[in-house]
Coordinates of C-alpha atoms in Angstrom, one line a residue:
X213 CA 69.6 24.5 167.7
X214 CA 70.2 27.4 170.3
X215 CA 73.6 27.5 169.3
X216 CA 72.9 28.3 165.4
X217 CA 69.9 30.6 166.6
X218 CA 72.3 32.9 168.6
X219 CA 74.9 32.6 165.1
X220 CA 72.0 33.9 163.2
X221 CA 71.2 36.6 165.8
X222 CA 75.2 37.5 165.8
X223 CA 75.5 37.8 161.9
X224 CA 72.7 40.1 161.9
X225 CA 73.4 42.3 164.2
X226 CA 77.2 42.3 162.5
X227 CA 75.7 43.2 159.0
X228 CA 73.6 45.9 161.1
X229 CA 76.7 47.5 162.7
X230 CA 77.7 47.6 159.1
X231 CA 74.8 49.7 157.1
X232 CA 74.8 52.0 159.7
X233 CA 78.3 52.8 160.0
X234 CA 78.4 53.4 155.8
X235 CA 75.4 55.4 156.6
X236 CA 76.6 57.5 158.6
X237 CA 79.9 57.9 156.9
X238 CA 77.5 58.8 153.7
X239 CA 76.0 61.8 155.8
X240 CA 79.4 62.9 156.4
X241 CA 80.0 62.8 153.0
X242 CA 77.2 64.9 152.3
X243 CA 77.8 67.4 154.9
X244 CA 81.4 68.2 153.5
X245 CA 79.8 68.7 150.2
X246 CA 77.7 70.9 151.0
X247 CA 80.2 72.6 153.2
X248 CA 82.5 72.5 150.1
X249 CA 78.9 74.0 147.6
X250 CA 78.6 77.2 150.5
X251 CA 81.9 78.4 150.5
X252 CA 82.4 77.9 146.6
X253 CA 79.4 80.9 146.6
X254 CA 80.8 84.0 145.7
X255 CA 80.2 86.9 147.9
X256 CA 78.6 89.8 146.9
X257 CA 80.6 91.9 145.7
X258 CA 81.6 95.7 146.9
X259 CA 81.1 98.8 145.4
X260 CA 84.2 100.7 144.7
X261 CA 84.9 103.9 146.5
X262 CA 84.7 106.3 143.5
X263 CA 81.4 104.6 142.2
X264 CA 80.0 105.1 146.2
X265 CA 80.9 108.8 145.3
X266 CA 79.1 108.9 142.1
X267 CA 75.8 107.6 143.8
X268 CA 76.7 109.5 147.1
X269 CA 76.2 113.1 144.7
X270 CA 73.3 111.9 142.9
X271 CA 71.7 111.5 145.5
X272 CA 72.8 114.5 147.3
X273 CA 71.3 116.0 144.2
X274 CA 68.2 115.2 145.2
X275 CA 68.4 115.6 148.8
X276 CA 67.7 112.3 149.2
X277 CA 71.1 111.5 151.5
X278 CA 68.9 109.0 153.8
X279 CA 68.4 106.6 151.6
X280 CA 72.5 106.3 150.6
X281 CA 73.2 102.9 152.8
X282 CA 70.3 101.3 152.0
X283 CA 71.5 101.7 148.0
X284 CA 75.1 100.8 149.5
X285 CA 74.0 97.5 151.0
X286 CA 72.1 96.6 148.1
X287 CA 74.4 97.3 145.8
X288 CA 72.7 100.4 144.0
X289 CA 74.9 101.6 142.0
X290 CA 75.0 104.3 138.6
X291 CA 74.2 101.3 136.1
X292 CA 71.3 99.7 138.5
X293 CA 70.1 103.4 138.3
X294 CA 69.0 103.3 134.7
X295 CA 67.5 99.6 134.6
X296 CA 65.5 100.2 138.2
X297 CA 61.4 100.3 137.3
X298 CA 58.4 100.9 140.6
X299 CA 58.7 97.6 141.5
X300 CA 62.2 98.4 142.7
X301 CA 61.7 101.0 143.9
X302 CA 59.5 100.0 146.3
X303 CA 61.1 96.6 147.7
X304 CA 64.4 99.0 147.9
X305 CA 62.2 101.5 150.3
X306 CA 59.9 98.8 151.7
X307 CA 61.7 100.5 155.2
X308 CA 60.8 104.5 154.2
X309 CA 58.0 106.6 154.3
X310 CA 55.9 107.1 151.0
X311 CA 57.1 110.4 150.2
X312 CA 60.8 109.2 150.1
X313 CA 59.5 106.4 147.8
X314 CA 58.1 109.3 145.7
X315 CA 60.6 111.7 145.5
X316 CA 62.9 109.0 144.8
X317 CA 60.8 107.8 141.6
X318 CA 60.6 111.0 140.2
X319 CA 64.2 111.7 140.2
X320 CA 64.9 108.0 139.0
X321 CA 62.7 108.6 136.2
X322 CA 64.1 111.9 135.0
X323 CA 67.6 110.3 135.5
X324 CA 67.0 107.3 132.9
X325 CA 65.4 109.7 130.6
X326 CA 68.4 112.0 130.3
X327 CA 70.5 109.4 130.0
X328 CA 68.6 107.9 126.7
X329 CA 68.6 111.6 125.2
X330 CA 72.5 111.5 125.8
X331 CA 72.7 108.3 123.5
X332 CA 70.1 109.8 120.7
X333 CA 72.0 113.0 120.7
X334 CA 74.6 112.7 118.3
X335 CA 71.8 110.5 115.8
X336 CA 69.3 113.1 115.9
X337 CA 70.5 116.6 115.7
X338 CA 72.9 116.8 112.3
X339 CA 76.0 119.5 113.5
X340 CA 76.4 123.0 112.0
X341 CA 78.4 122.1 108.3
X342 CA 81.3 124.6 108.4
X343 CA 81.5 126.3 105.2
X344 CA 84.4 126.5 103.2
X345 CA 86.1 129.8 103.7
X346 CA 87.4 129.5 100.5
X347 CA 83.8 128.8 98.6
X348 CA 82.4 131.6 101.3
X349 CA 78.6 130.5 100.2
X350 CA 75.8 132.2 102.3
X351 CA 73.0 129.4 102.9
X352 CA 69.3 130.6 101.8
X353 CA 66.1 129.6 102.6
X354 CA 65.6 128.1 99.6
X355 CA 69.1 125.8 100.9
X356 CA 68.4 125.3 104.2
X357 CA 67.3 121.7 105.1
X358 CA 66.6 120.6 108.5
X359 CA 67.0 116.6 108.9
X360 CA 66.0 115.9 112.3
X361 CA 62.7 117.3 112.1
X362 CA 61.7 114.6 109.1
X363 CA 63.5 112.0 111.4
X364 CA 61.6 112.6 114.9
X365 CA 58.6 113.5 113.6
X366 CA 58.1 110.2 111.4
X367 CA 57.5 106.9 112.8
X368 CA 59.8 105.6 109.9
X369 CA 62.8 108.2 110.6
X370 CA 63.0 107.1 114.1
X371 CA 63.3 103.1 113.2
X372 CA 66.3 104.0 111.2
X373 CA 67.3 106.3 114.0
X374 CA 67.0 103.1 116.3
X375 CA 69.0 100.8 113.8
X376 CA 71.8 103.2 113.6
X377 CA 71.8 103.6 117.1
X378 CA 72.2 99.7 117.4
X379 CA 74.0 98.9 114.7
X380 CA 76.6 102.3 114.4
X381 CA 75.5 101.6 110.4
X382 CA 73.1 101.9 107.7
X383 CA 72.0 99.1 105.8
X384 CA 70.7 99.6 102.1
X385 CA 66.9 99.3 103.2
X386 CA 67.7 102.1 106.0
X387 CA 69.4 104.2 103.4
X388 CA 66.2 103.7 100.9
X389 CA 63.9 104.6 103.5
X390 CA 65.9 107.9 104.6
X391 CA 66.0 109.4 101.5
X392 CA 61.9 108.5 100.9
X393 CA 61.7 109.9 103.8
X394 CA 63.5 113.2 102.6
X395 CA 61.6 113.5 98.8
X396 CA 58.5 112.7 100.5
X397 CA 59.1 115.9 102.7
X398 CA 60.8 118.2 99.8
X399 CA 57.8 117.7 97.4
X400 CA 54.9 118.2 100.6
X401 CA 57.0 121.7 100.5
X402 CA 57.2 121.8 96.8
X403 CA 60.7 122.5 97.3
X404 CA 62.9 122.4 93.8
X405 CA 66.2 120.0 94.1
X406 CA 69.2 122.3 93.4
X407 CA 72.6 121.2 93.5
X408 CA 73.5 123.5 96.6
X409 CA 70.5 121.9 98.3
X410 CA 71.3 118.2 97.5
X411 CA 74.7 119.2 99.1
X412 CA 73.6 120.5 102.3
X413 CA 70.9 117.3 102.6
X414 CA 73.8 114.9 101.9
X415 CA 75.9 116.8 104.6
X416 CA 73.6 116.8 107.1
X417 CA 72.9 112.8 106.9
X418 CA 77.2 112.5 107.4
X419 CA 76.3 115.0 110.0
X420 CA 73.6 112.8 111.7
X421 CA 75.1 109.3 110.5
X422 CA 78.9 109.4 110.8
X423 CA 79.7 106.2 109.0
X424 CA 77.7 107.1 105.8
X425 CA 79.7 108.6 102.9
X426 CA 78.6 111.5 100.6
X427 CA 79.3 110.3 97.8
X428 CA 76.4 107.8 98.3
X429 CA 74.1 110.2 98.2
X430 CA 75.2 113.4 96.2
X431 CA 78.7 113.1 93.9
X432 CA 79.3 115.9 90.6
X433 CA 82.0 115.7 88.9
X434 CA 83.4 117.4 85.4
X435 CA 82.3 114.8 83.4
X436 CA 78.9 115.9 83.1
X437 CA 76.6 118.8 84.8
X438 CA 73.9 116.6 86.2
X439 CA 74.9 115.5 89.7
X440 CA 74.8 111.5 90.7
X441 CA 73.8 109.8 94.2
X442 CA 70.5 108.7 95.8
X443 CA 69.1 111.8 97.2
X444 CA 69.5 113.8 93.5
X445 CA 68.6 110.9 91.4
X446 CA 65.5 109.9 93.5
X447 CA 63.9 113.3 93.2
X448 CA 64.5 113.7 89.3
X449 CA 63.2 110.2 89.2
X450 CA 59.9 110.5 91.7
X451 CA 58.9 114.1 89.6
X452 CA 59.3 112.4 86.5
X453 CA 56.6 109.3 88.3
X454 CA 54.4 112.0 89.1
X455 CA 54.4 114.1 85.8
X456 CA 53.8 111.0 83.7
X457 CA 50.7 110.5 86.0
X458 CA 49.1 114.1 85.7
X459 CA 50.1 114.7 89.5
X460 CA 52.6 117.7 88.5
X461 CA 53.0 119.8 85.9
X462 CA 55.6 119.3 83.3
X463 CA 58.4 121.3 81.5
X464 CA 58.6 121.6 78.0
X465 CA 61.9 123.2 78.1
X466 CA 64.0 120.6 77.0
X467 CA 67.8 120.9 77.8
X468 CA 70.6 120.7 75.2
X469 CA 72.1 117.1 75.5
X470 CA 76.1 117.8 76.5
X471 CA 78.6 115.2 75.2
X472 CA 80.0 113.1 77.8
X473 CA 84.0 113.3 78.0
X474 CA 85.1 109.8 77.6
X475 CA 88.6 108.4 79.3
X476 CA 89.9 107.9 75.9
X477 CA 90.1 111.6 75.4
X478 CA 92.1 112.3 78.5
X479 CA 95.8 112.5 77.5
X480 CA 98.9 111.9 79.8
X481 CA 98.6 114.2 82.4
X482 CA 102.4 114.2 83.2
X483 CA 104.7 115.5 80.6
X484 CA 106.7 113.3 78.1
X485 CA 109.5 115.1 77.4
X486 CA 111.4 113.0 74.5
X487 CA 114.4 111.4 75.7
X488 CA 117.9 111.9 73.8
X489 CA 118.8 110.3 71.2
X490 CA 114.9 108.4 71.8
X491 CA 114.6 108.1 68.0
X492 CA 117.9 106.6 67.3
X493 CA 117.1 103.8 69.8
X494 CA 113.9 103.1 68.5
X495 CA 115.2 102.5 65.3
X496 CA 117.4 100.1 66.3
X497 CA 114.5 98.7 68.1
X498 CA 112.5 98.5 64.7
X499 CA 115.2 97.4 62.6
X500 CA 117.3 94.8 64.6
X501 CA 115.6 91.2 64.6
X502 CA 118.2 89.9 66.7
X503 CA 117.3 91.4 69.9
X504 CA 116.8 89.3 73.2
X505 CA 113.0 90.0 74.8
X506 CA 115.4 91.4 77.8
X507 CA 117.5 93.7 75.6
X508 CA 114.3 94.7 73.7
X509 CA 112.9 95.7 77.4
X510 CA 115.8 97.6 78.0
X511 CA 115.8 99.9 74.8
X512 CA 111.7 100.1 75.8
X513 CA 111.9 101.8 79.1
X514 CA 114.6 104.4 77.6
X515 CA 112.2 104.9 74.9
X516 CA 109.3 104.7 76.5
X517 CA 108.1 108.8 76.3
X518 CA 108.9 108.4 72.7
X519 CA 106.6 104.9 72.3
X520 CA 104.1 107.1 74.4
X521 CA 103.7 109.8 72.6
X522 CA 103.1 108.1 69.4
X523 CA 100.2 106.3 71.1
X524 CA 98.5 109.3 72.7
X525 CA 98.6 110.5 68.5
X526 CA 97.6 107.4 66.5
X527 CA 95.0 104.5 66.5
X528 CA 96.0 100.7 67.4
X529 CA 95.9 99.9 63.5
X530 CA 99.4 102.4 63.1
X531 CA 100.9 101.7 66.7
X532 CA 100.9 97.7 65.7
X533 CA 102.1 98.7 62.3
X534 CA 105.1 100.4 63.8
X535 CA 105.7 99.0 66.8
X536 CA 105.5 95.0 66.3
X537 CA 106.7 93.9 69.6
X538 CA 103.5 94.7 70.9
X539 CA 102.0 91.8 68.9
X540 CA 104.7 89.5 70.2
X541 CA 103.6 86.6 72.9
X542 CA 105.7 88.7 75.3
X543 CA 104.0 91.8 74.3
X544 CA 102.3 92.1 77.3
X545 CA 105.3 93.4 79.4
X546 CA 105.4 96.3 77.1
X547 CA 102.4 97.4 77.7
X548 CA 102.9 96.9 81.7
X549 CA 106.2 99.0 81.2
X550 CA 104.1 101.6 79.7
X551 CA 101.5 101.6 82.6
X552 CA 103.9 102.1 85.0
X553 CA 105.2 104.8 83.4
X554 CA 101.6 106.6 83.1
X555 CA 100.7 106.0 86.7
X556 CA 103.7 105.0 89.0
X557 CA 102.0 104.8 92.7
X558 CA 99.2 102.1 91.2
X559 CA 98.8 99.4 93.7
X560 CA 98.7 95.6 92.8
X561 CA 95.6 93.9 92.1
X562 CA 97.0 90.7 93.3
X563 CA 97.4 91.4 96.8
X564 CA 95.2 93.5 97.7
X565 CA 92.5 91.5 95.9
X566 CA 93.4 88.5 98.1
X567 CA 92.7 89.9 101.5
X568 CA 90.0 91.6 99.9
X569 CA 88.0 88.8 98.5
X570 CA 86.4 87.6 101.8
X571 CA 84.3 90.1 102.3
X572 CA 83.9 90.7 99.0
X573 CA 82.0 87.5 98.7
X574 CA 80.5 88.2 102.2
X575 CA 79.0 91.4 100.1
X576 CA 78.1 89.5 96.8
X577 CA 76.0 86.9 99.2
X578 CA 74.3 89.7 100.8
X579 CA 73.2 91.9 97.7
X580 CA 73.5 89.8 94.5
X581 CA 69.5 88.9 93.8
X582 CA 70.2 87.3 90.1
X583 CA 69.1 83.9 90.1
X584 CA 72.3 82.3 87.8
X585 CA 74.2 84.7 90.0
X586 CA 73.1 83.3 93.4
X587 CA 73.4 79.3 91.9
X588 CA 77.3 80.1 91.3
X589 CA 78.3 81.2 94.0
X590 CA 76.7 78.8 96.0
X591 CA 78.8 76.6 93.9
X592 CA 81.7 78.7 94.9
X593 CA 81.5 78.4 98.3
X594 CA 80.6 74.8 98.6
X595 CA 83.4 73.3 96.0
X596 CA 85.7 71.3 97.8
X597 CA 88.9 71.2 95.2
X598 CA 88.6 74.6 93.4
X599 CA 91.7 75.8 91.8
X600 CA 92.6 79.6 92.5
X601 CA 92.0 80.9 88.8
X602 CA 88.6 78.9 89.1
X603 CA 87.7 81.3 92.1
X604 CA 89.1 84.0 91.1
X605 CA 87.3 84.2 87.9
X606 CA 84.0 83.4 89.4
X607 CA 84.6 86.0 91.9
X608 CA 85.0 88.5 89.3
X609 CA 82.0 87.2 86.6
X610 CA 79.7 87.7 90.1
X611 CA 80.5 91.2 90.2
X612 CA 79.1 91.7 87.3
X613 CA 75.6 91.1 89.4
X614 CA 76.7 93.4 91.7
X615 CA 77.9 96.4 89.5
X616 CA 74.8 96.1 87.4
X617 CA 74.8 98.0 83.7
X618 CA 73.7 101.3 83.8
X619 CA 74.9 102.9 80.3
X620 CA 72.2 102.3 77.7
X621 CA 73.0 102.9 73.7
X622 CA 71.1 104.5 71.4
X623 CA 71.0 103.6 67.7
X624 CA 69.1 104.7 64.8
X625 CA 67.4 102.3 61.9
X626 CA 67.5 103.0 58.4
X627 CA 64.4 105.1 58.6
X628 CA 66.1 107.4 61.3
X629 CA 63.9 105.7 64.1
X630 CA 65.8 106.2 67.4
X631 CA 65.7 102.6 69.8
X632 CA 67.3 102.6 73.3
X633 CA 69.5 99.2 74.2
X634 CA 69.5 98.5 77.8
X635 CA 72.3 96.1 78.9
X636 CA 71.5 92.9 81.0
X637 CA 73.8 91.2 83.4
X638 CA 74.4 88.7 81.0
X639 CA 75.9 91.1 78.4
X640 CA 78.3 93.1 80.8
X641 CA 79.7 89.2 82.0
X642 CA 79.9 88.4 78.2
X643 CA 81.8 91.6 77.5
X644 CA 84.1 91.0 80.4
X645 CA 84.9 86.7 79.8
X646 CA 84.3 85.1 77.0
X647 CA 83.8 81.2 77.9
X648 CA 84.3 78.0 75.8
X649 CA 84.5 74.4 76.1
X650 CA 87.3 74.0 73.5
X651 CA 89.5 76.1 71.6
X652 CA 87.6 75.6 68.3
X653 CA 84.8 76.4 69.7
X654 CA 86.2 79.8 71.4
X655 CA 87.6 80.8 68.0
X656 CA 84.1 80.0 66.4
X657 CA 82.6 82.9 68.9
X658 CA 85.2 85.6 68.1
X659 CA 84.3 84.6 64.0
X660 CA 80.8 85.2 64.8
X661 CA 81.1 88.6 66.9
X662 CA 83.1 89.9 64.1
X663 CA 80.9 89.6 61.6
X664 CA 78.3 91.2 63.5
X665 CA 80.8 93.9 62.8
X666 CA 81.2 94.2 66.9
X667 CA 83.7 95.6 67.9
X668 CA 85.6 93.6 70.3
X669 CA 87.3 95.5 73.3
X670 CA 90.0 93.7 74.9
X671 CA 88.6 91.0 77.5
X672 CA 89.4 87.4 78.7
X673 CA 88.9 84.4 76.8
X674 CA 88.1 81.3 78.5
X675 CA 88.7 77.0 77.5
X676 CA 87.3 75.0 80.1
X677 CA 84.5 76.5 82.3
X678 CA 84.7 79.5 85.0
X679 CA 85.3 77.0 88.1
X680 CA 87.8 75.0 86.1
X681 CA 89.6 76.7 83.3
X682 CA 92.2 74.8 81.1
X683 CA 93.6 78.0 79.0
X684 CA 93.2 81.6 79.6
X685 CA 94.1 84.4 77.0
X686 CA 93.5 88.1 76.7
X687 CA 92.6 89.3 73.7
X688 CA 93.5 92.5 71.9
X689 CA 92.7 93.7 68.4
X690 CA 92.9 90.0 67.2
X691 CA 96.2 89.3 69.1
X692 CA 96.2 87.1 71.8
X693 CA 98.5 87.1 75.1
X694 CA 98.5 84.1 77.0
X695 CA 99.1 83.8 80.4
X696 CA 98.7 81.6 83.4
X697 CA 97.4 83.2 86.3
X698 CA 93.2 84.8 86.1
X699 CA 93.9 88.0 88.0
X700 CA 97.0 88.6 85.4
X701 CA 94.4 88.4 83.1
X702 CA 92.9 91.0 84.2
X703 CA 95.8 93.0 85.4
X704 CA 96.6 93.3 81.5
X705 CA 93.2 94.2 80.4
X706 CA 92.7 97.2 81.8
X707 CA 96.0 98.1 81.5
X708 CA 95.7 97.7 78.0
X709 CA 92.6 99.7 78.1
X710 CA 94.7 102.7 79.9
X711 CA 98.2 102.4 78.1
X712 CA 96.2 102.7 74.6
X713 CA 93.1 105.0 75.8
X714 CA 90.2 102.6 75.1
X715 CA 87.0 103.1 76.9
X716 CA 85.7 100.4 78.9
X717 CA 83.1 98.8 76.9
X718 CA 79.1 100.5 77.7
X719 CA 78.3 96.8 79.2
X720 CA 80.6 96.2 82.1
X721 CA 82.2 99.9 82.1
X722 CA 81.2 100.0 86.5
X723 CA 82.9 96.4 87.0
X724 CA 86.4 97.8 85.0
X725 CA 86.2 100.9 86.9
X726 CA 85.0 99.6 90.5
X727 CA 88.8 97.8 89.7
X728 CA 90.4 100.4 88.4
X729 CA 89.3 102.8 92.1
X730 CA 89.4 100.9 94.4
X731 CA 92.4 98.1 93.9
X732 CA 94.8 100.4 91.6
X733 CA 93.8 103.4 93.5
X734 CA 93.5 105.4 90.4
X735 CA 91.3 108.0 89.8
X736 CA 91.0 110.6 86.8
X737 CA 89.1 113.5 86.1
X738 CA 86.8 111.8 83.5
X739 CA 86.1 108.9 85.1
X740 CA 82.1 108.2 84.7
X741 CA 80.8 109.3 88.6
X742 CA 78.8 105.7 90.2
X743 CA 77.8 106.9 94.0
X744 CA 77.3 103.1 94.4
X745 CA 80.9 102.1 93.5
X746 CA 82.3 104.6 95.8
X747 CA 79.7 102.6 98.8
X748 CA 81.2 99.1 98.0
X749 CA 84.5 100.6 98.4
X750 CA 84.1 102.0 101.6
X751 CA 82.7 98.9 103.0
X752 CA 85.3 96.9 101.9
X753 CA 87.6 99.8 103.5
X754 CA 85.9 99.4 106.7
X755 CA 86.4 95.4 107.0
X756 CA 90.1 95.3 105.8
X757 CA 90.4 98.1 108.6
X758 CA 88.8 96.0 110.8
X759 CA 90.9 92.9 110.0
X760 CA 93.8 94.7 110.6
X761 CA 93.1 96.2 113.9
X762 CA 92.2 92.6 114.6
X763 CA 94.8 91.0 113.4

């Protein structure tokens, strides 16, 4: 029995030996990893000599060299200086007397405020506008306008000052609120809006807000004498409110109503001297049915001042009559040939569109408020298998929401009585793409809109449905091009509408002329002014500047 006893006693004491030997192994373990967690610490890191220098002056400044190390060794440097508050202060000084700590305060204190009014500068106070030698315009008082009074005075001025100063932009509720702001302050005065004075208000907000445009809020051009953009139009509009309500008094004068100068009426700009022997060729042109499409394009661009001029002089009815190919299912290539002789540096629609269309959804999602609207291009975005003439035509029939109608047409009843039409979303998208399930049914329409007796201005027919489209046509004057790409579509539509001197039609006339600025990069003198076109634009300017910088 002893024997197994002192075995027990011996195994024990062996499984003893054991637990403490892992134990102590385990301490060790710990013990390097903590060693290993203490010198993985960074150290603090030291201030450079030239930023020492920079807190050395400052503080020299304020003959306050004594407390220099202790902002050393606790790494006070410029930056700390605008974020430190009292409580700093006084854990940084615990060690100085209490006039140190005050003096040191003080000077803190005026430090961060100079730097905030060094931010606020440039956002506050608009810049002198230089005048124009050449316009050599004396401001009056009745001209002058002084924007950063309204802006610092106002509790509303200074939250837009704040969002540009976070934001280096406007948004369209900071731009709405700015110019309240402005005919808030103009009729307090009872100042009168003048052109010259719309000018100098829209200069100063460039002035104050460098990313804005002026064309945003004030834009004249020669098409008509009453000037466009927010600031104008709001005034006009907020006088009118307040003469219909008895708050001001109202002019009986009432101005002569000045025809608007319509696109159609602008001719070639450039010359079109008649080429030799022109006529000749076109005869042989007329006359010879035997002529390939390529031979025919041949004789067409050596002709092509001739075909021109007889445009520019007759209606569609006499320029079919004469010149046939035009109704041909290749007739579309004539009428590109004449477009590029009318404007030769036009860009394509088909690349710049492309880079261009993710932000242009990015800007459709972020103002388009129409309910239909907002339903398709969620659709957009979330179908999976969507062919590239399904988005691109969606893309475009949203814009229609975005470019709202802003013509309206006045007609008179058989009793003379004058009624105003005001054009809805729907109509402009109508007058831009005309959808239908089958071809029957898309003839069917066009019967129907003719004998409305409405006049149908070249558009885009659809079979099949925006997001899937099975055929797609343009249609002209009761001929019909077909084609097989959406933005060719509308590549020939408006050239159509240029090469023949249509006018876009009153319904979706801002969608064909956002296109015509800002992806053809054309621009005529009697182009209808729209400050909010010209904004969209330089957005979309900004981003694809962006990208590219990026990229």
């Amino acid at each position: 029995m002893d024997n197994w006893e002192n075995d027990d006693v011996l195994l024990n004491y062996t499984e003893l030996q054991h637990k403490t030997e892992n134990n102590i192994l385990d301490m060790d373990e710990q013990r390097s990893t903590i060693n290993q967690m203490t010198l993985s610490i960074p150290p603090i890191p030291n201030m450079s000599n030239d930023e020492c220098m920079k807190v050395w002056n400052i503080l020299q400044s304020w003959s306050l060299e004594c407390v220099y190390k202790t902002c050393i060794d606790q790494c006070i440097d410029t930056e700390m200086m605008k974020y430190m508050n009292c409580k700093h202060i006084r854990l940084l000084l615990v060690n100085f007397p209490l006039g140190i700590q005050i003096k040191f305060e003080k000077y803190i204190h005026d430090y961060q405020n100079k730097e905030v009014e060094q931010h606020q500068i440039p956002f506050l106070k608009p810049k002198s506008i230089p005048v124009s030698t050449a316009q050599n315009i004396v401001p009056t008082n009745e001209n002058i306008f002084d924007l950063n009074q309204i802006l610092t005075k106002s509790s509303q001025g200074s939250m837009v000052v704040d969002y540009y100063f976070k934001n280096k932009k406007l948004n369209e509720s900071c731009r709405t609120l700015l110019v309240e702001l402005i005919i808030n302050d103009l009729i307090k005065k009872n100042r009168t809006m003048t052109i010259d004075l719309a000018s100098n208000i829209s200069n100063a907000i460039i002035m104050s807000f460098p990313t804005e445009i002026k064309d945003v809020y004030f834009l004249k051009d020669v098409t008509c004498k009453a000037p466009k953009g927010k600031v104008y139009v709001k005034y006009f509009n907020t006088m009118k409110k307040l003469k219909n309500g008895g708050l001001k008094s109202g002019n009986n004068n009432t101005s002569e109503v000045k025809k608007i100068i319509y696109r159609s009426e602008d001719l070639l700009n450039s010359s079109l001297d008649i080429e030799p022997d022109s006529e000749d060729m076109a005869l042989t042109l007329l006359n010879n049915n035997d002529l390939s499409w390529p031979e025919i394009e041949v004789i067409w661009r050596k002709t092509i001042n001739f075909q021109l001029q007889y445009i520019r002089n007759n209606d569609t009815a006499s320029i079919f009559s004469k010149w046939v190919h035009y109704t041909k299912p290749m007739g579309y290539k004539l009428i590109e040939i004449d477009f590029g002789r009318m404007y030769t540096n036009f860009k394509n629609l088909n690349v710049k569109f492309e880079k261009t269309l993710p932000t242009l959804l990015s800007i459709l999602h972020d103002r388009v408020k129409d309910g239909g609207s907002v339903v398709l291009l969620r659709q957009l975005k979330e179908s999976t298998n969507l062919c590239k003439n399904g988005e691109t035509l969606t893309s475009l029939y949203l814009l229609h929401s975005l470019f709202l109608p802003t013509t309206k047409k006045v007609t008179l009843d058989e009793q003379g009585k004058k009624s105003t039409i005001k054009y809805s979303i729907k109509d402009s998208q109508n007058s831009f793409i005309i959808i239908a399930h089958t071809a029957v049914e898309l003839e069917l329409i066009l019967e129907k809109l003719k004998k409305q007796k409405n006049n149908i201005q070249p558009c885009i027919l659809i079979v099949g449905s925006l997001l899937n489209p099975i055929q797609i046509l343009i249609y002209f004057d009761d001929i019909k091009y077909k084609v097989f790409s959406a933005i060719k579509a509308v590549d020939i539509c408006l050239k159509i509408f240029h090469v023949f001197n249509l006018e876009y039609p009153l319904q979706c006339n801002n969608v064909w002329l956002f296109l015509q600025i800002y992806y053809y990069e054309i621009v005529t003198k009697y182009d209808r002014s729209c400050s909010f076109i010209r904004q969209i634009c330089s957005e979309l300017n900004t981003n694809l500047l962006n990208s590219d910088l990026s990229g």
